[in-house]
């Protein structure tokens, strides 16, 4: 199987580097001191029967986090990050994720509960494992790395070779080559990445085999880890032999099921091994990896990339390990696993040789410079074991006092990190906050999520066979298409609402400045707002709150509006406060008051200082990556201060309200205040009615109300509707500056998936 | 009631000129020779039970066209135009609309069928009229002019006066003043606008009262017209007296119902006159007007504006006519009606005086210059009767030979005019052709139509209580909001269709030119199209039909695409022909082939001449106001010719196909060819499935198919889907260059109003 040659001849280097990736990461939930908890798997994660991302492995305390298959390792790590942030923020306050593979603070055996899955067989299997291996060994955690070559590559390679007649045979032997060479050279990865140098002695039934203060590279990959009886010998010589030997051990009862065979490489893509004979091996699962406690997610992207090219090299090399060489590889693994982490390995020469050849492969397949750097860095670790993960770890354990103490410290640090920007998902921070909030909730609940277009905030959600598409967090199939079209057009919106009997301020549209000015008599003494038909940023708007008093002011305001649009509206101005009602279906779920940017004096600090203090609020930032925007102190703000007889250096009196803006937009530093519970029910009902008149399922309704405590009456002095929005920025309600947070994304999920428990 | 003073003092001139307007225009359907038809009211106009625009008056042959109330007379005339164009184009080929008020070619009495309305009472009422007045008088047609003052004006006037305590009384007396003064001075309008100088003698039971060759101004307004028994005397002194006297005549049986009272002014806005006492008169109906045969719609906009200001003047003047003066006015009307049209009227001095005062009113209310011109023009007609409508008419009748001959000529001319741009509605020509087609169909069928926003193609349709909003002719509540969002995004569209199992060309997206070029190996030898992610105009697209042959061409094409967008797609290129499938619900209603601009040689004409000949096609024009676009002969076309070894002066051989464009867009002169009946059913089903996968009710699906006669097979060589459009330009299918027209707008109506017969 001369893969190397074909790839080179046919310039397939790029295709060779393509593939699919997926990680499964186990870890224990622990208390602040690093001891394993005895609490059940948190109910907030929905049901493990279907959860695609958050599962439990052996024990109820043992989280298993699963990334969906992706084409790029960068994306795998984004998912790993998202799932971690969801889990960290959803755990009980006093619980943490333990960053080390070997358990610490093990509860008494009877207190370790196997995972309480719905399926009785799954529970029975775990009970069986307890009998065979004991509970403690099952509590060891690690990372499984799934890798699939590009199917397109395999097809091309098959077409370009002339050794095989059958495509399935070719594919099987290709993956088997990778598996066998991996087993032969896996000790290299162990040397570089192992991270289980010690464990508390309670872990061992018959006392610790390690001398006091003794460290090894990997307990987990040693005979003290979770491994099969050495008698269980499964052949990788051919798929046929693999199937036969595996079925043999199951039929003799030495294995309860095929899945009890714990090789460091598993052939994947079928429910039963026998299927490989007809459908082919689809991908491999590498199960060798200890959690890297120095990485917040247990593994670094660089190491994942290293593992990828290492796996590629396993088929690149001309030689294919035979069964004897596989056994040699396993023996070498066991040996290296028990070496001291700070000592050079016995096989450094072989390791260096392999990595040098790997570098030459990278050269030939036109790999990115980063990959060379990664491999070269690993190469240095053969001369300097202190740079390996295990090497660094023993020093860190010594410094912390114990593995448990180190784990506890890091667990706390990582959890705190996950809360730093609690309103966002770091890996999807380029998306809108509302969509990030929805993503958080669907991943938490276990709804299968695909990001169809990141820049366009387009998600595909799936529960069972039920598919829903969502854009911007709340645009769904539940709205009729005509609704946003109506809402997009203020004139049409108004006509529709008026027909339906809602209080709409009257307005007149003009397309010519001259005609508009000539209509002065129609508006004299009326409180009106003059605005361009289609600006959304408050530009060109003039308000005559006391009524239009003279033709000159009127003409001036029209002129300003016409600068922004060809069409201008002169509209009744309503006296009162504007509230945003968020309606979903038959219910107003949230009411928000937006207050113009302001600070309140304390007789001590200057305006500039008060602004700086207010801007320290965790929700304030640039306004796109944060729910609220920092207050600026630009020209407009300084003019506003001047009107109040203030400068940025003035020291306002205690409780003096200092306005920094006239407009209440959040995007200019305004405050958002939840008023849902304060608002009289009658207005909430009106907002629902308005939403229905728009034909919408989700709608943001802006009402002007003079007194939110008084019930609504039918005329314009009691309330009026200003606008209806089909993309109503749920984020404002989820992360208000003051008042209660309203997790609207959960309501969107309920609307989309009413069948979800 | 000193209206004039209040308006002046308070600068209410503009508000005074605001109001609502509506016209009802009767006319007879006739054959080509002007004789009244005996055919039933065309079934294509739906049911008269609810039709808001197209009704019958007395007889089955007598159309009554009704404009909806509008705020501007310009809009009234747009509706009048639209309704006329709908009627003219819907009439049987051999039928016309007679442009004269007096009937011609009257059928024998027994052949005149009264209107066959659903409601038996309506039919019974007409049968009663036949007994009292005979059928012929009922066949006279005219125009009724409905006018309402701005309610805002009335409220303001009421507030500013101190004579009345009750707003209803004030409003009633205001309208009564207008009514009484109108009756006093109506003869002026008659003099200027009358147009019934003669009628065939068959019209009269007892022979014509006119001497041979005698013409009068208005037979219709004389005792020979359709008027009540002179005994029926209804007082306009006060609403109370009006109600009492009217009820008196009904109770004594002299009138069968209040509606049998045929005053030239009717008080309107209530089912029974008595209601006016509590709710007030809402508007007036002026019934004086003969059809003006020189106007395509029976009345000119200028005359309508004249009637408006004339009516305003009736309340502007300080004096209010008493009952005696009303009677004087009626007598003067009868007298002027019987004057010879070419003779000066006996009351010219009064007429001139009134119009001079009217001019002074216009001055004071700041009227537009146009209105002064109109009134001044009328003023000259008192010295020159030949310029009145009746004056012009007698000359035209003499020239044509008879009133019937003149009517027949004009009827044919007006019908031909309505067909000149048969694909458009002249009055709404600023709207898209698809929306115009929908407007045509809904007006024809009698669905109540409101144009919410013209520029935005936004309609509100109503049948009974059932309201539907439509944008762009096919965007409705039947589509879910997420569908257009999916279709707007090519990447998302593709992912959704792929998930649903449709043949989608594979594609890869790039955001960097460098990375894209580096991926050359992935595309080598593959037939691909390279295009920017979101351009719709064909810009930046390169097609490698024979596969990508070398890295340089590949890089160049990418560079061109990246000039148009930050994201570029490299996509499988399908071999075959692109067809557009229009799907509505469960059915593919139309299939269209778009062919690049071309001409076919005849061995005689040059390319330039062939293009000119092809451009003469009635559907070709600028492409926005016409269904097809004229072929240009610009740089691109000449380059295309050059590639074929031709110039614009070449004379192509007979049947030689000359390509003028490479792209098939209609907007660059392409031909549209209906292929609905030619397309194999299997592809139509696929298009329906694709539409359903998009969650859409209406969708334009672009498929590439190598052979439209062969049934579809499941792979990409048989067919592939290119795009799905949520705004699929129905117009292309309704007005194809070749093949059958598919009236899709009617299917949209059926979808929206399935309850409609």
JSON list of N, CA, C and O in Angstrom, two decimals, chain A residues 11 14 18 450 452-453 456 458 469 475 479 481-482 485 489 495-496 499 519 521-522 533 726, chain B residues 11 14 18 450 452-453 456 458 469 475 479 481-482 485 489 495-496 499 519 521-522 533 726:
[
{"chain": "A", "resi": 11, "resn": "UNK", "atom": "N", "xyz": [-0.64, 15.25, -6.40]},
{"chain": "A", "resi": 11, "resn": "UNK", "atom": "CA", "xyz": [-0.86, 16.51, -5.68]},
{"chain": "A", "resi": 11, "resn": "UNK", "atom": "C", "xyz": [-2.07, 16.45, -4.76]},
{"chain": "A", "resi": 11, "resn": "UNK", "atom": "O", "xyz": [-2.93, 17.33, -4.78]},
{"chain": "A", "resi": 14, "resn": "UNK", "atom": "N", "xyz": [-3.42, 18.31, -0.01]},
{"chain": "A", "resi": 14, "resn": "UNK", "atom": "CA", "xyz": [-4.45, 19.05, 0.72]},
{"chain": "A", "resi": 14, "resn": "UNK", "atom": "C", "xyz": [-5.60, 18.13, 1.11]},
{"chain": "A", "resi": 14, "resn": "UNK", "atom": "O", "xyz": [-6.10, 18.15, 2.23]},
{"chain": "A", "resi": 18, "resn": "UNK", "atom": "N", "xyz": [-7.51, 16.61, 4.82]},
{"chain": "A", "resi": 18, "resn": "UNK", "atom": "CA", "xyz": [-8.92, 16.81, 5.19]},
{"chain": "A", "resi": 18, "resn": "UNK", "atom": "C", "xyz": [-9.46, 15.60, 5.92]},
{"chain": "A", "resi": 18, "resn": "UNK", "atom": "O", "xyz": [-8.95, 14.49, 5.74]},
{"chain": "A", "resi": 450, "resn": "UNK", "atom": "N", "xyz": [-27.03, 22.55, 14.59]},
{"chain": "A", "resi": 450, "resn": "UNK", "atom": "CA", "xyz": [-26.06, 22.73, 13.51]},
{"chain": "A", "resi": 450, "resn": "UNK", "atom": "C", "xyz": [-26.06, 24.21, 13.17]},
{"chain": "A", "resi": 450, "resn": "UNK", "atom": "O", "xyz": [-27.13, 24.82, 13.03]},
{"chain": "A", "resi": 452, "resn": "UNK", "atom": "N", "xyz": [-25.78, 26.60, 10.48]},
{"chain": "A", "resi": 452, "resn": "UNK", "atom": "CA", "xyz": [-25.80, 26.57, 9.02]},
{"chain": "A", "resi": 452, "resn": "UNK", "atom": "C", "xyz": [-25.01, 27.73, 8.44]},
{"chain": "A", "resi": 452, "resn": "UNK", "atom": "O", "xyz": [-24.36, 27.60, 7.41]},
{"chain": "A", "resi": 453, "resn": "UNK", "atom": "N", "xyz": [-25.13, 28.87, 9.06]},
{"chain": "A", "resi": 453, "resn": "UNK", "atom": "CA", "xyz": [-24.35, 30.03, 8.61]},
{"chain": "A", "resi": 453, "resn": "UNK", "atom": "C", "xyz": [-24.13, 30.94, 9.80]},
{"chain": "A", "resi": 453, "resn": "UNK", "atom": "O", "xyz": [-25.06, 31.53, 10.33]},
{"chain": "A", "resi": 456, "resn": "UNK", "atom": "N", "xyz": [-24.73, 34.69, 9.40]},
{"chain": "A", "resi": 456, "resn": "UNK", "atom": "CA", "xyz": [-26.14, 34.97, 9.20]},
{"chain": "A", "resi": 456, "resn": "UNK", "atom": "C", "xyz": [-26.99, 34.49, 10.38]},
{"chain": "A", "resi": 456, "resn": "UNK", "atom": "O", "xyz": [-28.21, 34.51, 10.31]},
{"chain": "A", "resi": 458, "resn": "UNK", "atom": "N", "xyz": [-27.72, 31.62, 11.49]},
{"chain": "A", "resi": 458, "resn": "UNK", "atom": "CA", "xyz": [-28.69, 30.64, 11.00]},
{"chain": "A", "resi": 458, "resn": "UNK", "atom": "C", "xyz": [-28.44, 29.27, 11.62]},
{"chain": "A", "resi": 458, "resn": "UNK", "atom": "O", "xyz": [-27.41, 28.67, 11.39]},
{"chain": "A", "resi": 469, "resn": "UNK", "atom": "N", "xyz": [-35.65, 25.48, 11.76]},
{"chain": "A", "resi": 469, "resn": "UNK", "atom": "CA", "xyz": [-34.60, 26.44, 11.41]},
{"chain": "A", "resi": 469, "resn": "UNK", "atom": "C", "xyz": [-34.85, 27.74, 12.17]},
{"chain": "A", "resi": 469, "resn": "UNK", "atom": "O", "xyz": [-35.99, 28.16, 12.32]},
{"chain": "A", "resi": 475, "resn": "UNK", "atom": "N", "xyz": [-36.34, 34.19, 14.72]},
{"chain": "A", "resi": 475, "resn": "UNK", "atom": "CA", "xyz": [-37.07, 34.14, 13.46]},
{"chain": "A", "resi": 475, "resn": "UNK", "atom": "C", "xyz": [-37.23, 32.68, 13.09]},
{"chain": "A", "resi": 475, "resn": "UNK", "atom": "O", "xyz": [-36.24, 31.98, 12.86]},
{"chain": "A", "resi": 479, "resn": "UNK", "atom": "N", "xyz": [-43.56, 32.25, 12.48]},
{"chain": "A", "resi": 479, "resn": "UNK", "atom": "CA", "xyz": [-44.06, 33.51, 11.95]},
{"chain": "A", "resi": 479, "resn": "UNK", "atom": "C", "xyz": [-44.45, 33.31, 10.50]},
{"chain": "A", "resi": 479, "resn": "UNK", "atom": "O", "xyz": [-43.80, 32.57, 9.77]},
{"chain": "A", "resi": 481, "resn": "UNK", "atom": "N", "xyz": [-44.67, 34.72, 6.71]},
{"chain": "A", "resi": 481, "resn": "UNK", "atom": "CA", "xyz": [-43.74, 35.57, 5.97]},
{"chain": "A", "resi": 481, "resn": "UNK", "atom": "C", "xyz": [-44.24, 37.00, 5.85]},
{"chain": "A", "resi": 481, "resn": "UNK", "atom": "O", "xyz": [-43.46, 37.96, 5.84]},
{"chain": "A", "resi": 482, "resn": "UNK", "atom": "N", "xyz": [-45.55, 37.14, 5.78]},
{"chain": "A", "resi": 482, "resn": "UNK", "atom": "CA", "xyz": [-46.05, 38.49, 5.55]},
{"chain": "A", "resi": 482, "resn": "UNK", "atom": "C", "xyz": [-45.85, 39.38, 6.78]},
{"chain": "A", "resi": 482, "resn": "UNK", "atom": "O", "xyz": [-45.74, 40.60, 6.66]},
{"chain": "A", "resi": 485, "resn": "UNK", "atom": "N", "xyz": [-42.75, 41.48, 6.71]},
{"chain": "A", "resi": 485, "resn": "UNK", "atom": "CA", "xyz": [-42.89, 42.44, 5.62]},
{"chain": "A", "resi": 485, "resn": "UNK", "atom": "C", "xyz": [-43.78, 43.60, 6.04]},
{"chain": "A", "resi": 485, "resn": "UNK", "atom": "O", "xyz": [-43.53, 44.75, 5.70]},
{"chain": "A", "resi": 489, "resn": "UNK", "atom": "N", "xyz": [-42.39, 47.89, 7.18]},
{"chain": "A", "resi": 489, "resn": "UNK", "atom": "CA", "xyz": [-42.92, 49.07, 6.53]},
{"chain": "A", "resi": 489, "resn": "UNK", "atom": "C", "xyz": [-43.83, 49.80, 7.51]},
{"chain": "A", "resi": 489, "resn": "UNK", "atom": "O", "xyz": [-44.93, 49.35, 7.83]},
{"chain": "A", "resi": 495, "resn": "UNK", "atom": "N", "xyz": [-51.36, 51.12, 9.10]},
{"chain": "A", "resi": 495, "resn": "UNK", "atom": "CA", "xyz": [-52.67, 50.87, 8.49]},
{"chain": "A", "resi": 495, "resn": "UNK", "atom": "C", "xyz": [-53.27, 49.57, 9.02]},
{"chain": "A", "resi": 495, "resn": "UNK", "atom": "O", "xyz": [-54.45, 49.49, 9.31]},
{"chain": "A", "resi": 496, "resn": "UNK", "atom": "N", "xyz": [-52.42, 48.55, 9.13]},
{"chain": "A", "resi": 496, "resn": "UNK", "atom": "CA", "xyz": [-52.91, 47.25, 9.60]},
{"chain": "A", "resi": 496, "resn": "UNK", "atom": "C", "xyz": [-53.39, 47.36, 11.05]},
{"chain": "A", "resi": 496, "resn": "UNK", "atom": "O", "xyz": [-54.47, 46.86, 11.40]},
{"chain": "A", "resi": 499, "resn": "UNK", "atom": "N", "xyz": [-56.70, 49.35, 11.27]},
{"chain": "A", "resi": 499, "resn": "UNK", "atom": "CA", "xyz": [-57.82, 48.50, 10.85]},
{"chain": "A", "resi": 499, "resn": "UNK", "atom": "C", "xyz": [-58.24, 47.57, 11.99]},
{"chain": "A", "resi": 499, "resn": "UNK", "atom": "O", "xyz": [-59.41, 47.26, 12.14]},
{"chain": "A", "resi": 519, "resn": "UNK", "atom": "N", "xyz": [-48.50, 72.30, 4.23]},
{"chain": "A", "resi": 519, "resn": "UNK", "atom": "CA", "xyz": [-49.53, 71.68, 5.06]},
{"chain": "A", "resi": 519, "resn": "UNK", "atom": "C", "xyz": [-49.45, 72.12, 6.50]},
{"chain": "A", "resi": 519, "resn": "UNK", "atom": "O", "xyz": [-50.07, 71.52, 7.38]},
{"chain": "A", "resi": 521, "resn": "UNK", "atom": "N", "xyz": [-50.82, 74.28, 8.27]},
{"chain": "A", "resi": 521, "resn": "UNK", "atom": "CA", "xyz": [-52.08, 74.51, 9.00]},
{"chain": "A", "resi": 521, "resn": "UNK", "atom": "C", "xyz": [-52.65, 73.23, 9.59]},
{"chain": "A", "resi": 521, "resn": "UNK", "atom": "O", "xyz": [-53.32, 73.25, 10.62]},
{"chain": "A", "resi": 522, "resn": "UNK", "atom": "N", "xyz": [-52.37, 72.10, 8.92]},
{"chain": "A", "resi": 522, "resn": "UNK", "atom": "CA", "xyz": [-52.91, 70.83, 9.41]},
{"chain": "A", "resi": 522, "resn": "UNK", "atom": "C", "xyz": [-52.29, 70.42, 10.74]},
{"chain": "A", "resi": 522, "resn": "UNK", "atom": "O", "xyz": [-52.84, 69.61, 11.47]},
{"chain": "A", "resi": 533, "resn": "UNK", "atom": "N", "xyz": [-39.02, 58.27, 6.81]},
{"chain": "A", "resi": 533, "resn": "UNK", "atom": "CA", "xyz": [-39.84, 57.06, 6.80]},
{"chain": "A", "resi": 533, "resn": "UNK", "atom": "C", "xyz": [-39.06, 55.83, 7.23]},
{"chain": "A", "resi": 533, "resn": "UNK", "atom": "O", "xyz": [-39.60, 54.95, 7.86]},
{"chain": "A", "resi": 726, "resn": "UNK", "atom": "N", "xyz": [-40.00, 42.70, 14.26]},
{"chain": "A", "resi": 726, "resn": "UNK", "atom": "CA", "xyz": [-39.98, 41.25, 14.07]},
{"chain": "A", "resi": 726, "resn": "UNK", "atom": "C", "xyz": [-38.65, 40.65, 14.50]},
{"chain": "A", "resi": 726, "resn": "UNK", "atom": "O", "xyz": [-38.51, 39.45, 14.53]},
{"chain": "B", "resi": 11, "resn": "UNK", "atom": "N", "xyz": [-56.66, 79.97, 8.98]},
{"chain": "B", "resi": 11, "resn": "UNK", "atom": "CA", "xyz": [-55.76, 79.36, 7.97]},
{"chain": "B", "resi": 11, "resn": "UNK", "atom": "C", "xyz": [-56.11, 77.89, 7.69]},
{"chain": "B", "resi": 11, "resn": "UNK", "atom": "O", "xyz": [-55.24, 77.03, 7.67]},
{"chain": "B", "resi": 14, "resn": "UNK", "atom": "N", "xyz": [-56.22, 74.71, 3.50]},
{"chain": "B", "resi": 14, "resn": "UNK", "atom": "CA", "xyz": [-55.77, 73.41, 3.00]},
{"chain": "B", "resi": 14, "resn": "UNK", "atom": "C", "xyz": [-56.70, 72.29, 3.48]},
{"chain": "B", "resi": 14, "resn": "UNK", "atom": "O", "xyz": [-57.08, 71.40, 2.72]},
{"chain": "B", "resi": 18, "resn": "UNK", "atom": "N", "xyz": [-59.44, 69.33, 1.68]},
{"chain": "B", "resi": 18, "resn": "UNK", "atom": "CA", "xyz": [-59.33, 67.87, 1.82]},
{"chain": "B", "resi": 18, "resn": "UNK", "atom": "C", "xyz": [-60.72, 67.24, 1.87]},
{"chain": "B", "resi": 18, "resn": "UNK", "atom": "O", "xyz": [-61.69, 67.88, 2.24]},
{"chain": "B", "resi": 450, "resn": "UNK", "atom": "N", "xyz": [-57.02, 47.09, -1.24]},
{"chain": "B", "resi": 450, "resn": "UNK", "atom": "CA", "xyz": [-56.47, 48.36, -0.79]},
{"chain": "B", "resi": 450, "resn": "UNK", "atom": "C", "xyz": [-54.98, 48.33, -1.05]},
{"chain": "B", "resi": 450, "resn": "UNK", "atom": "O", "xyz": [-54.31, 47.33, -0.75]},
{"chain": "B", "resi": 452, "resn": "UNK", "atom": "N", "xyz": [-51.75, 49.33, 0.21]},
{"chain": "B", "resi": 452, "resn": "UNK", "atom": "CA", "xyz": [-51.21, 49.85, 1.46]},
{"chain": "B", "resi": 452, "resn": "UNK", "atom": "C", "xyz": [-49.96, 50.67, 1.20]},
{"chain": "B", "resi": 452, "resn": "UNK", "atom": "O", "xyz": [-49.72, 51.67, 1.86]},
{"chain": "B", "resi": 453, "resn": "UNK", "atom": "N", "xyz": [-49.14, 50.21, 0.29]},
{"chain": "B", "resi": 453, "resn": "UNK", "atom": "CA", "xyz": [-47.94, 50.96, -0.06]},
{"chain": "B", "resi": 453, "resn": "UNK", "atom": "C", "xyz": [-47.57, 50.61, -1.49]},
{"chain": "B", "resi": 453, "resn": "UNK", "atom": "O", "xyz": [-47.18, 49.49, -1.79]},
{"chain": "B", "resi": 456, "resn": "UNK", "atom": "N", "xyz": [-43.95, 49.79, -2.32]},
{"chain": "B", "resi": 456, "resn": "UNK", "atom": "CA", "xyz": [-43.55, 48.54, -1.69]},
{"chain": "B", "resi": 456, "resn": "UNK", "atom": "C", "xyz": [-44.40, 47.36, -2.19]},
{"chain": "B", "resi": 456, "resn": "UNK", "atom": "O", "xyz": [-44.30, 46.27, -1.67]},
{"chain": "B", "resi": 458, "resn": "UNK", "atom": "N", "xyz": [-47.43, 46.61, -1.77]},
{"chain": "B", "resi": 458, "resn": "UNK", "atom": "CA", "xyz": [-48.11, 46.00, -0.61]},
{"chain": "B", "resi": 458, "resn": "UNK", "atom": "C", "xyz": [-49.62, 46.16, -0.72]},
{"chain": "B", "resi": 458, "resn": "UNK", "atom": "O", "xyz": [-50.13, 47.27, -0.71]},
{"chain": "B", "resi": 469, "resn": "UNK", "atom": "N", "xyz": [-52.86, 39.89, 3.37]},
{"chain": "B", "resi": 469, "resn": "UNK", "atom": "CA", "xyz": [-51.89, 40.88, 2.91]},
{"chain": "B", "resi": 469, "resn": "UNK", "atom": "C", "xyz": [-50.98, 40.22, 1.88]},
{"chain": "B", "resi": 469, "resn": "UNK", "atom": "O", "xyz": [-50.60, 39.06, 2.04]},
{"chain": "B", "resi": 475, "resn": "UNK", "atom": "N", "xyz": [-45.97, 37.18, -2.12]},
{"chain": "B", "resi": 475, "resn": "UNK", "atom": "CA", "xyz": [-45.50, 36.98, -0.75]},
{"chain": "B", "resi": 475, "resn": "UNK", "atom": "C", "xyz": [-46.69, 37.13, 0.18]},
{"chain": "B", "resi": 475, "resn": "UNK", "atom": "O", "xyz": [-47.30, 38.20, 0.25]},
{"chain": "B", "resi": 479, "resn": "UNK", "atom": "N", "xyz": [-46.61, 31.58, 3.31]},
{"chain": "B", "resi": 479, "resn": "UNK", "atom": "CA", "xyz": [-45.21, 31.18, 3.48]},
{"chain": "B", "resi": 479, "resn": "UNK", "atom": "C", "xyz": [-44.82, 31.37, 4.93]},
{"chain": "B", "resi": 479, "resn": "UNK", "atom": "O", "xyz": [-45.26, 32.32, 5.57]},
{"chain": "B", "resi": 481, "resn": "UNK", "atom": "N", "xyz": [-42.05, 32.41, 7.69]},
{"chain": "B", "resi": 481, "resn": "UNK", "atom": "CA", "xyz": [-41.01, 33.44, 7.65]},
{"chain": "B", "resi": 481, "resn": "UNK", "atom": "C", "xyz": [-39.63, 32.86, 7.41]},
{"chain": "B", "resi": 481, "resn": "UNK", "atom": "O", "xyz": [-38.79, 33.46, 6.76]},
{"chain": "B", "resi": 482, "resn": "UNK", "atom": "N", "xyz": [-39.42, 31.66, 7.91]},
{"chain": "B", "resi": 482, "resn": "UNK", "atom": "CA", "xyz": [-38.07, 31.12, 7.80]},
{"chain": "B", "resi": 482, "resn": "UNK", "atom": "C", "xyz": [-37.73, 30.75, 6.35]},
{"chain": "B", "resi": 482, "resn": "UNK", "atom": "O", "xyz": [-36.56, 30.76, 5.97]},
{"chain": "B", "resi": 485, "resn": "UNK", "atom": "N", "xyz": [-35.90, 33.40, 4.42]},
{"chain": "B", "resi": 485, "resn": "UNK", "atom": "CA", "xyz": [-34.59, 33.58, 5.05]},
{"chain": "B", "resi": 485, "resn": "UNK", "atom": "C", "xyz": [-33.65, 32.47, 4.62]},
{"chain": "B", "resi": 485, "resn": "UNK", "atom": "O", "xyz": [-32.46, 32.68, 4.38]},
{"chain": "B", "resi": 489, "resn": "UNK", "atom": "N", "xyz": [-30.19, 32.84, 1.52]},
{"chain": "B", "resi": 489, "resn": "UNK", "atom": "CA", "xyz": [-28.82, 32.44, 1.83]},
{"chain": "B", "resi": 489, "resn": "UNK", "atom": "C", "xyz": [-28.50, 31.15, 1.06]},
{"chain": "B", "resi": 489, "resn": "UNK", "atom": "O", "xyz": [-29.01, 30.08, 1.39]},
{"chain": "B", "resi": 495, "resn": "UNK", "atom": "N", "xyz": [-27.57, 23.48, 2.16]},
{"chain": "B", "resi": 495, "resn": "UNK", "atom": "CA", "xyz": [-27.52, 22.53, 3.27]},
{"chain": "B", "resi": 495, "resn": "UNK", "atom": "C", "xyz": [-28.89, 21.94, 3.54]},
{"chain": "B", "resi": 495, "resn": "UNK", "atom": "O", "xyz": [-29.03, 20.74, 3.78]},
{"chain": "B", "resi": 496, "resn": "UNK", "atom": "N", "xyz": [-29.91, 22.77, 3.49]},
{"chain": "B", "resi": 496, "resn": "UNK", "atom": "CA", "xyz": [-31.27, 22.30, 3.76]},
{"chain": "B", "resi": 496, "resn": "UNK", "atom": "C", "xyz": [-31.70, 21.31, 2.69]},
{"chain": "B", "resi": 496, "resn": "UNK", "atom": "O", "xyz": [-32.25, 20.24, 2.98]},
{"chain": "B", "resi": 499, "resn": "UNK", "atom": "N", "xyz": [-29.82, 17.95, 3.04]},
{"chain": "B", "resi": 499, "resn": "UNK", "atom": "CA", "xyz": [-30.40, 17.16, 4.14]},
{"chain": "B", "resi": 499, "resn": "UNK", "atom": "C", "xyz": [-31.67, 16.46, 3.69]},
{"chain": "B", "resi": 499, "resn": "UNK", "atom": "O", "xyz": [-31.97, 15.36, 4.12]},
{"chain": "B", "resi": 519, "resn": "UNK", "atom": "N", "xyz": [-6.25, 25.43, -2.71]},
{"chain": "B", "resi": 519, "resn": "UNK", "atom": "CA", "xyz": [-7.11, 24.25, -2.77]},
{"chain": "B", "resi": 519, "resn": "UNK", "atom": "C", "xyz": [-7.25, 23.72, -4.19]},
{"chain": "B", "resi": 519, "resn": "UNK", "atom": "O", "xyz": [-8.12, 22.91, -4.48]},
{"chain": "B", "resi": 521, "resn": "UNK", "atom": "N", "xyz": [-5.88, 21.55, -5.95]},
{"chain": "B", "resi": 521, "resn": "UNK", "atom": "CA", "xyz": [-5.89, 20.09, -6.17]},
{"chain": "B", "resi": 521, "resn": "UNK", "atom": "C", "xyz": [-7.28, 19.49, -5.97]},
{"chain": "B", "resi": 521, "resn": "UNK", "atom": "O", "xyz": [-7.63, 18.49, -6.58]},
{"chain": "B", "resi": 522, "resn": "UNK", "atom": "N", "xyz": [-8.07, 20.10, -5.11]},
{"chain": "B", "resi": 522, "resn": "UNK", "atom": "CA", "xyz": [-9.41, 19.59, -4.83]},
{"chain": "B", "resi": 522, "resn": "UNK", "atom": "C", "xyz": [-10.33, 19.70, -6.04]},
{"chain": "B", "resi": 522, "resn": "UNK", "atom": "O", "xyz": [-11.34, 19.02, -6.14]},
{"chain": "B", "resi": 533, "resn": "UNK", "atom": "N", "xyz": [-20.54, 34.82, -3.30]},
{"chain": "B", "resi": 533, "resn": "UNK", "atom": "CA", "xyz": [-21.62, 34.22, -2.53]},
{"chain": "B", "resi": 533, "resn": "UNK", "atom": "C", "xyz": [-22.95, 34.93, -2.74]},
{"chain": "B", "resi": 533, "resn": "UNK", "atom": "O", "xyz": [-23.99, 34.32, -2.75]},
{"chain": "B", "resi": 726, "resn": "UNK", "atom": "N", "xyz": [-37.79, 33.02, -3.47]},
{"chain": "B", "resi": 726, "resn": "UNK", "atom": "CA", "xyz": [-39.05, 33.27, -2.78]},
{"chain": "B", "resi": 726, "resn": "UNK", "atom": "C", "xyz": [-39.83, 34.41, -3.43]},
{"chain": "B", "resi": 726, "resn": "UNK", "atom": "O", "xyz": [-40.97, 34.66, -3.07]}
]
